Amino acid sequence: MRQITKDFPGVRANDAVDFKVAQGEIHGLLGENGAGKSVLMGILYGLYQPTSGEIFIHGRAVAIRSPAEAIALKIGMVHQHFMLISNMTVAENIVLGFEPDGYFWNRKEIAQRVAQFAAEAKLPINPEETVGQLSVGAQQRVEILKVLYRQAQILILDEPTAVLTPQETEALFRAMRALRDQGKTIIFIAHKLKEVLSICDRITVLCRGKLVGTEDAGATDESKLAEMMVGTKVVPATRIGEATIGDRVLEVKDLTADGERGERALEGLSFELRAGEILGIAGVEGNGQTELVEVLTGLRRPTGGKVFLSEADLSGITPRTALDYGIRHIPEDKRKRGIIPGFSVKENLILGDHCRPPFKGRFSWLMERVIRRFADKRIEEFQIQTPSRDTPIDSLSGGNQQRLIVGRVYGHQKRPTLLIAAQPTCGLDVQATRYVRQKLIELSDQGAAVLLVSADLDEVMAISDRILVIHNGRLHEASKRPSRQELGLLMIGGREDE
Amino acid sequence: MIGIWDILDVALFAAMIRMATPLVLAATGGVITERSGVINIGLEGMMMLGALFGVLTSYWTGCPWLGVIAAMVVGGLAAAIHALVVIRFNANHIVSGLGINFIALGLAPFLSEVIWGSRGHSDIVTGLPRWEIPLIKEIPVIGEILGPHSPTVFMILAIVIIANIVLFKTKWGLRITAVGEFAKAAATAGIPVQRTRYICVIISGILAGLAGVHMSLGHLSMFTWGMIGGRGFIALAVMISGNWRPYRVLAIGMVFGFADALQIRLQGLGVPVHFMQMIPFLVTIAVLAGVMGRSRPPADIGKNYEP
Ligand SMILES: Nc1ncnc2c1ncn2[C@@H]1O[C@H](COP(=O)(O)OP(=O)(O)OP(=O)(O)O)[C@@H](O)[C@H]1O
Ligand SMILES: [Mg+2]
């Protein structure tokens, strides 16, 4: 890709970028949120037309006007936000647009074909399952299979690991190495530098739409890359000094709940959370953490047990009451539950508070001036890169959407009493990750109770005061300063002393 | 005193099938366009244009079959305009559909006045023949209900079956559904979203035109202003109650057809006409209230996609 420039109204997403990838390598693409990684790859995949610049594949100049043309050139892309149709089956999603010949659609035959293909690709999956019911990790696998099924030689993976557990990430990396050894070329976007260094052969860094440089993975390290990305050194966020633990805020007693398919997801959980405390819940995704978060935020009805918030019985409340009690939520599925895609930045920032003063005035009138001022303040405070507060949220980069969601939990005046943060930093660049973690710590210092649910062990270990591990709908307490090994074992259901 | 069996007779059920036909045709068109994500409330206007141009063609050529073809072409053209406005120029689907309805509503009396010298109705023209199914016509009761009917009546079965096969048993159906559920995902899978939508909208117009010509050439052999009388909108209700599935649309269409036939029958019995004409709409409200929440529209419906 030579001298690629792309302008959107109000922003230059790519500025004369030269980007070269050699065949058969895994090439990392790094950059802060909004640096223009997704847009650059979108141009390569025919989703956007560059304002200027040219693309060459195997030395031949090509014009890629649509994803169909990119697919014909054997380019495949796994998007940052899943491009899956949730009420269709896995098999249907995989073969969509690339169906076998013949007019008729043979469900069984296609399911069989997909199952076989998935097994050969070492990414096993049940082809008959509806995609909407799958865990994010499994959906990710469907996306990769979709690309492979189209016989792509150049694979673009836009932040595929953001939503994966360590185990799933390992599995993905194994698959990626196998693909590279078959001669396929992979472009890999991620924010976790460790991951990028461990898997990539070469790494290119973008900063604010401009190319910073390309390095050999062997000749660089984390701090160098971070410096390239942001221009300064980044120190990790940690709690300075001891937490000041206060009264009990949340008490959960023998909580049980069913999952999406009616199976038992929570098998009687009990724990307490105190003011000023950050409680980390680690676990492999799909072990009940989603359901736990949903019950606590009023999105799912428990089947048994009790939830108390400072003595008030909150078992089976509605999300609205949860908000009234000061329970705030950073949802795991940010696209589905975190934002309303057609709404502007400003509107998304007041969601949940829109029905309360000062945003709601007399006769339920929305107080436009207050809202604007509030939005501008949050945009500045959380460094949300957006042309304006009225920009539709869809046109923000993924990481910037995420910043907005985090910014929103701060509410207008009232600080949250209980913050439930599910994967709060997934998809954030190093600096923003640090910023969000720092904010969580700050919040707890101000007396909020924080429940941190994350599959990222480093994150849980970095800022939690206490760690519980969830496995098969049950909680296990870890020791005071647990090692990675101990947590890893607990996560898969083992105990160190066994 | 008139007994209930004087009303619920064979002729009433024959009328039910006749009145269900335009609803099922237009609703099937609605299913196809909406599954691709484009709302078409212009069905009413497209039916009216189909009815008018069908009669007009038969008037000029003396051949009702040419009238049928003309109706389908005109319905398709009107739909093409709707498609262009919403797909190419990103207009709101409802506004554009409303525009089509108003054009038809104005054009019909105008042409009727110019050609036949009356805004209200056309001359009588050669209508479609009446068909009977050999063997089946011998069966008592059923034979009388199933015939003789206009050929358009018999077409609905074929059209519903074909629509069902295309939507659920072919890759084209999968693509249409994908486009209507999540246009961007379909686009990234290499499916031409806009082209798919154009085709589906135009098909809905063709079916609406056919529905309209059934009302004129297949029924009265003339065109009267107001002959469509909101059936294009009832077809939308049939489509929704049918959960965007052709077979269910056929079944629900019969329910509405029955209400329509009953309404016409009761008019002859001295019950106030305007009161009776409410029946189909009351049924619409009742049925919609019953299925609401259980039928789920395509997720990306009414949303424009810009590549
Ligand atoms: N469709 C669009 N319309 C307008 N602006 C856009 C659009 N897509 C992206 N942008 C802008 O282009 C810039 C680059 O966005 P891009 O999505 O490439 O960032 P990114 O590097 O992928 O970041 P992240 O790590 O957060 O995903 C951002 O400022 C974003 O607001
Ligand atoms: Mg991105």
mmCIF file of C-alpha atoms in Angstrom, chain B residues 62-293:
data_model
loop_
_atom_site.group_PDB
_atom_site.id
_atom_site.type_symbol
_atom_site.label_atom_id
_atom_site.label_comp_id
_atom_site.label_asym_id
_atom_site.label_seq_id
_atom_site.Cartn_x
_atom_site.Cartn_y
_atom_site.Cartn_z
ATOM 1 C CA GLY B 62 -58.839 -6.441 -26.092
ATOM 2 C CA CYS B 63 -56.529 -8.987 -24.531
ATOM 3 C CA PRO B 64 -56.759 -9.326 -20.750
ATOM 4 C CA TRP B 65 -53.528 -11.346 -20.600
ATOM 5 C CA LEU B 66 -51.601 -8.414 -21.988
ATOM 6 C CA GLY B 67 -53.308 -6.445 -19.247
ATOM 7 C CA VAL B 68 -51.855 -8.771 -16.641
ATOM 8 C CA ILE B 69 -48.377 -8.331 -18.077
ATOM 9 C CA ALA B 70 -48.819 -4.554 -18.216
ATOM 10 C CA ALA B 71 -49.942 -4.501 -14.578
ATOM 11 C CA MET B 72 -46.855 -6.411 -13.492
ATOM 12 C CA VAL B 73 -44.575 -4.155 -15.519
ATOM 13 C CA VAL B 74 -46.160 -0.982 -14.141
ATOM 14 C CA GLY B 75 -46.064 -2.303 -10.576
ATOM 15 C CA GLY B 76 -42.413 -3.216 -11.071
ATOM 16 C CA LEU B 77 -41.639 0.215 -12.462
ATOM 17 C CA ALA B 78 -43.297 1.988 -9.576
ATOM 18 C CA ALA B 79 -41.277 -0.209 -7.229
ATOM 19 C CA ALA B 80 -38.126 0.595 -9.161
ATOM 20 C CA ILE B 81 -38.746 4.275 -8.460
ATOM 21 C CA HIS B 82 -39.186 3.507 -4.774
ATOM 22 C CA ALA B 83 -36.016 1.430 -4.810
ATOM 23 C CA LEU B 84 -34.032 4.159 -6.509
ATOM 24 C CA VAL B 85 -35.217 6.779 -4.056
ATOM 25 C CA VAL B 86 -34.399 4.764 -0.951
ATOM 26 C CA ILE B 87 -31.366 2.777 -2.067
ATOM 27 C CA ARG B 88 -29.603 5.287 -4.266
ATOM 28 C CA PHE B 89 -30.683 8.511 -2.608
ATOM 29 C CA ASN B 90 -30.983 7.217 0.947
ATOM 30 C CA ALA B 91 -34.479 8.529 1.496
ATOM 31 C CA ASN B 92 -36.722 7.414 4.304
ATOM 32 C CA HIS B 93 -38.595 4.286 3.244
ATOM 33 C CA ILE B 94 -41.946 5.368 4.625
ATOM 34 C CA VAL B 95 -41.841 8.779 2.989
ATOM 35 C CA SER B 96 -40.954 7.324 -0.379
ATOM 36 C CA GLY B 97 -43.677 4.668 -0.131
ATOM 37 C CA LEU B 98 -46.190 7.311 0.817
ATOM 38 C CA GLY B 99 -45.125 9.295 -2.236
ATOM 39 C CA ILE B 100 -45.832 6.311 -4.490
ATOM 40 C CA ASN B 101 -49.286 5.996 -2.960
ATOM 41 C CA PHE B 102 -50.076 9.635 -3.578
ATOM 42 C CA ILE B 103 -48.877 9.476 -7.159
ATOM 43 C CA ALA B 104 -51.156 6.501 -7.795
ATOM 44 C CA LEU B 105 -54.044 8.112 -5.996
ATOM 45 C CA GLY B 106 -53.802 11.169 -8.238
ATOM 46 C CA LEU B 107 -52.879 9.457 -11.475
ATOM 47 C CA ALA B 108 -55.721 6.949 -11.455
ATOM 48 C CA PRO B 109 -58.698 9.360 -11.568
ATOM 49 C CA PHE B 110 -56.818 11.615 -13.950
ATOM 50 C CA LEU B 111 -56.212 8.892 -16.531
ATOM 51 C CA SER B 112 -59.681 7.525 -16.003
ATOM 52 C CA GLU B 113 -61.169 10.960 -16.728
ATOM 53 C CA VAL B 114 -59.031 11.463 -19.823
ATOM 54 C CA ILE B 115 -59.720 8.066 -21.291
ATOM 55 C CA TRP B 116 -63.228 7.157 -20.226
ATOM 56 C CA GLY B 117 -64.596 10.548 -19.300
ATOM 57 C CA SER B 118 -65.280 9.537 -15.713
ATOM 58 C CA ARG B 119 -63.044 9.814 -12.694
ATOM 59 C CA GLY B 120 -64.955 7.220 -10.805
ATOM 60 C CA HIS B 121 -64.729 4.208 -13.062
ATOM 61 C CA SER B 122 -63.694 2.897 -16.431
ATOM 62 C CA ASP B 123 -65.782 1.236 -19.105
ATOM 63 C CA ILE B 124 -66.287 -2.480 -18.832
ATOM 64 C CA VAL B 125 -63.452 -4.258 -20.616
ATOM 65 C CA THR B 126 -62.658 -7.860 -21.413
ATOM 66 C CA GLY B 127 -61.774 -9.458 -18.103
ATOM 67 C CA LEU B 128 -59.812 -12.579 -17.381
ATOM 68 C CA PRO B 129 -61.526 -15.903 -18.052
ATOM 69 C CA ARG B 130 -62.805 -18.097 -15.235
ATOM 70 C CA TRP B 131 -61.041 -21.375 -14.733
ATOM 71 C CA GLU B 132 -62.088 -24.587 -13.068
ATOM 72 C CA ILE B 133 -59.909 -27.479 -12.063
ATOM 73 C CA PRO B 134 -61.049 -30.606 -13.960
ATOM 74 C CA LEU B 135 -61.816 -33.463 -11.471
ATOM 75 C CA ILE B 136 -61.957 -31.245 -8.394
ATOM 76 C CA LYS B 137 -64.907 -29.318 -9.725
ATOM 77 C CA GLU B 138 -66.991 -32.494 -9.459
ATOM 78 C CA ILE B 139 -66.552 -32.715 -5.715
ATOM 79 C CA PRO B 140 -69.520 -31.183 -3.957
ATOM 80 C CA VAL B 141 -68.919 -28.084 -1.826
ATOM 81 C CA ILE B 142 -65.130 -28.080 -2.268
ATOM 82 C CA GLY B 143 -65.499 -28.015 -6.008
ATOM 83 C CA GLU B 144 -67.805 -25.060 -5.757
ATOM 84 C CA ILE B 145 -65.473 -23.185 -3.440
ATOM 85 C CA LEU B 146 -62.387 -23.793 -5.566
ATOM 86 C CA GLY B 147 -63.890 -22.730 -8.854
ATOM 87 C CA PRO B 148 -64.590 -21.149 -11.161
ATOM 88 C CA HIS B 149 -62.082 -18.456 -10.360
ATOM 89 C CA SER B 150 -59.874 -16.031 -12.198
ATOM 90 C CA PRO B 151 -56.470 -17.520 -13.124
ATOM 91 C CA THR B 152 -54.869 -15.069 -10.700
ATOM 92 C CA VAL B 153 -56.456 -16.982 -7.848
ATOM 93 C CA PHE B 154 -54.698 -20.161 -8.850
ATOM 94 C CA MET B 155 -51.415 -18.333 -9.193
ATOM 95 C CA ILE B 156 -51.160 -17.550 -5.503
ATOM 96 C CA LEU B 157 -50.460 -21.116 -4.546
ATOM 97 C CA ALA B 158 -47.591 -21.354 -7.012
ATOM 98 C CA ILE B 159 -46.223 -17.971 -6.024
ATOM 99 C CA VAL B 160 -46.324 -18.712 -2.327
ATOM 100 C CA ILE B 161 -44.597 -22.049 -2.829
ATOM 101 C CA ILE B 162 -41.932 -20.542 -5.051
ATOM 102 C CA ALA B 163 -41.380 -17.660 -2.649
ATOM 103 C CA ASN B 164 -40.987 -20.094 0.212
ATOM 104 C CA ILE B 165 -38.520 -22.234 -1.681
ATOM 105 C CA VAL B 166 -36.465 -19.276 -2.819
ATOM 106 C CA LEU B 167 -36.366 -17.721 0.641
ATOM 107 C CA PHE B 168 -35.647 -20.813 2.662
ATOM 108 C CA LYS B 169 -34.151 -23.390 0.353
ATOM 109 C CA THR B 170 -31.788 -21.488 -1.907
ATOM 110 C CA LYS B 171 -28.662 -19.464 -1.427
ATOM 111 C CA TRP B 172 -30.478 -16.421 -2.794
ATOM 112 C CA GLY B 173 -32.866 -16.580 0.108
ATOM 113 C CA LEU B 174 -29.983 -16.814 2.541
ATOM 114 C CA ARG B 175 -28.415 -13.754 0.974
ATOM 115 C CA ILE B 176 -31.653 -11.789 1.030
ATOM 116 C CA THR B 177 -32.127 -12.591 4.692
ATOM 117 C CA ALA B 178 -28.518 -11.670 5.447
ATOM 118 C CA VAL B 179 -28.907 -8.325 3.717
ATOM 119 C CA GLY B 180 -32.043 -7.577 5.690
ATOM 120 C CA GLU B 181 -30.635 -8.718 9.002
ATOM 121 C CA PHE B 182 -27.227 -7.074 8.947
ATOM 122 C CA ALA B 183 -26.426 -5.304 5.720
ATOM 123 C CA LYS B 184 -22.835 -4.532 6.627
ATOM 124 C CA ALA B 185 -22.060 -8.122 7.495
ATOM 125 C CA ALA B 186 -23.571 -9.224 4.213
ATOM 126 C CA ALA B 187 -21.460 -6.665 2.386
ATOM 127 C CA THR B 188 -18.271 -7.855 4.051
ATOM 128 C CA ALA B 189 -19.178 -11.366 3.005
ATOM 129 C CA GLY B 190 -19.050 -10.113 -0.570
ATOM 130 C CA ILE B 191 -22.772 -9.828 -1.206
ATOM 131 C CA PRO B 192 -23.883 -6.860 -3.314
ATOM 132 C CA VAL B 193 -26.300 -5.369 -0.803
ATOM 133 C CA GLN B 194 -27.768 -2.720 -3.040
ATOM 134 C CA ARG B 195 -28.320 -4.953 -6.025
ATOM 135 C CA THR B 196 -30.048 -7.544 -3.844
ATOM 136 C CA ARG B 197 -32.345 -4.870 -2.495
ATOM 137 C CA TYR B 198 -33.206 -3.485 -5.930
ATOM 138 C CA ILE B 199 -34.246 -6.909 -7.114
ATOM 139 C CA CYS B 200 -36.369 -7.641 -4.050
ATOM 140 C CA VAL B 201 -38.158 -4.297 -4.135
ATOM 141 C CA ILE B 202 -38.947 -4.674 -7.819
ATOM 142 C CA ILE B 203 -40.305 -8.174 -7.267
ATOM 143 C CA SER B 204 -42.604 -6.808 -4.579
ATOM 144 C CA GLY B 205 -43.906 -4.246 -7.084
ATOM 145 C CA ILE B 206 -44.523 -6.910 -9.700
ATOM 146 C CA LEU B 207 -46.537 -8.945 -7.207
ATOM 147 C CA ALA B 208 -48.457 -5.851 -6.089
ATOM 148 C CA GLY B 209 -49.274 -5.095 -9.731
ATOM 149 C CA LEU B 210 -50.553 -8.639 -10.097
ATOM 150 C CA ALA B 211 -52.634 -8.202 -6.957
ATOM 151 C CA GLY B 212 -54.103 -5.047 -8.435
ATOM 152 C CA VAL B 213 -54.984 -6.593 -11.761
ATOM 153 C CA HIS B 214 -56.705 -9.417 -9.933
ATOM 154 C CA MET B 215 -59.008 -6.806 -8.427
ATOM 155 C CA SER B 216 -59.793 -5.215 -11.760
ATOM 156 C CA LEU B 217 -59.535 -7.737 -14.606
ATOM 157 C CA GLY B 218 -59.916 -10.806 -12.445
ATOM 158 C CA HIS B 219 -62.908 -9.592 -10.530
ATOM 159 C CA LEU B 220 -64.972 -6.707 -11.896
ATOM 160 C CA SER B 221 -63.613 -6.418 -15.435
ATOM 161 C CA MET B 222 -63.370 -2.694 -14.892
ATOM 162 C CA PHE B 223 -61.451 -0.158 -12.894
ATOM 163 C CA THR B 224 -63.116 1.859 -10.180
ATOM 164 C CA TRP B 225 -61.546 4.474 -8.060
ATOM 165 C CA GLY B 226 -61.268 3.121 -4.549
ATOM 166 C CA MET B 227 -61.355 -0.512 -5.668
ATOM 167 C CA ILE B 228 -58.104 -1.223 -3.824
ATOM 168 C CA GLY B 229 -59.614 0.414 -0.752
ATOM 169 C CA GLY B 230 -56.719 -0.028 1.679
ATOM 170 C CA ARG B 231 -55.975 -3.637 0.746
ATOM 171 C CA GLY B 232 -52.339 -2.728 0.205
ATOM 172 C CA PHE B 233 -52.169 -1.729 3.836
ATOM 173 C CA ILE B 234 -54.028 -4.787 5.012
ATOM 174 C CA ALA B 235 -51.474 -6.797 3.030
ATOM 175 C CA LEU B 236 -48.797 -5.264 5.251
ATOM 176 C CA ALA B 237 -50.726 -6.475 8.278
ATOM 177 C CA VAL B 238 -50.940 -9.928 6.698
ATOM 178 C CA MET B 239 -47.195 -9.856 6.144
ATOM 179 C CA ILE B 240 -46.484 -8.935 9.756
ATOM 180 C CA SER B 241 -48.957 -11.441 11.200
ATOM 181 C CA GLY B 242 -47.459 -14.002 8.881
ATOM 182 C CA ASN B 243 -44.094 -13.326 10.516
ATOM 183 C CA TRP B 244 -42.514 -12.608 7.125
ATOM 184 C CA ARG B 245 -43.051 -16.210 5.976
ATOM 185 C CA PRO B 246 -44.935 -17.061 2.774
ATOM 186 C CA TYR B 247 -46.934 -20.057 4.048
ATOM 187 C CA ARG B 248 -48.151 -18.224 7.097
ATOM 188 C CA VAL B 249 -48.980 -15.282 4.888
ATOM 189 C CA LEU B 250 -51.179 -17.598 2.837
ATOM 190 C CA ALA B 251 -52.999 -18.818 5.919
ATOM 191 C CA ILE B 252 -53.431 -15.385 7.481
ATOM 192 C CA GLY B 253 -54.423 -13.987 4.099
ATOM 193 C CA MET B 254 -57.354 -16.409 4.095
ATOM 194 C CA VAL B 255 -58.507 -15.106 7.480
ATOM 195 C CA PHE B 256 -58.484 -11.577 6.176
ATOM 196 C CA GLY B 257 -60.075 -12.683 2.925
ATOM 197 C CA PHE B 258 -62.877 -14.203 4.939
ATOM 198 C CA ALA B 259 -63.426 -10.950 6.802
ATOM 199 C CA ASP B 260 -63.537 -9.108 3.523
ATOM 200 C CA ALA B 261 -65.970 -11.558 1.967
ATOM 201 C CA LEU B 262 -68.179 -11.432 5.041
ATOM 202 C CA GLN B 263 -68.223 -7.693 4.903
ATOM 203 C CA ILE B 264 -69.370 -7.719 1.312
ATOM 204 C CA ARG B 265 -72.015 -10.317 2.041
ATOM 205 C CA LEU B 266 -73.430 -8.453 5.039
ATOM 206 C CA GLN B 267 -73.685 -5.284 2.996
ATOM 207 C CA GLY B 268 -76.431 -6.945 1.042
ATOM 208 C CA LEU B 269 -78.446 -7.537 4.194
ATOM 209 C CA GLY B 270 -79.280 -3.991 5.085
ATOM 210 C CA VAL B 271 -76.573 -3.491 7.695
ATOM 211 C CA PRO B 272 -75.061 -0.006 7.197
ATOM 212 C CA VAL B 273 -72.327 -0.214 4.566
ATOM 213 C CA HIS B 274 -69.767 1.940 6.277
ATOM 214 C CA PHE B 275 -70.048 -0.064 9.430
ATOM 215 C CA MET B 276 -69.479 -3.285 7.540
ATOM 216 C CA GLN B 277 -66.514 -1.890 5.691
ATOM 217 C CA MET B 278 -64.774 -1.566 9.015
ATOM 218 C CA ILE B 279 -64.734 -5.309 9.527
ATOM 219 C CA PRO B 280 -61.452 -6.046 7.701
ATOM 220 C CA PHE B 281 -59.706 -3.291 9.609
ATOM 221 C CA LEU B 282 -61.062 -4.449 12.936
ATOM 222 C CA VAL B 283 -59.808 -7.920 12.117
ATOM 223 C CA THR B 284 -56.455 -6.368 11.254
ATOM 224 C CA ILE B 285 -56.198 -4.689 14.624
ATOM 225 C CA ALA B 286 -57.307 -7.806 16.466
ATOM 226 C CA VAL B 287 -54.880 -10.088 14.653
ATOM 227 C CA LEU B 288 -51.973 -7.683 14.932
ATOM 228 C CA ALA B 289 -52.604 -7.231 18.631
ATOM 229 C CA GLY B 290 -52.519 -10.995 18.961
ATOM 230 C CA VAL B 291 -49.253 -11.600 17.138
ATOM 231 C CA MET B 292 -47.340 -8.537 18.241
ATOM 232 C CA GLY B 293 -44.219 -9.416 20.111
#
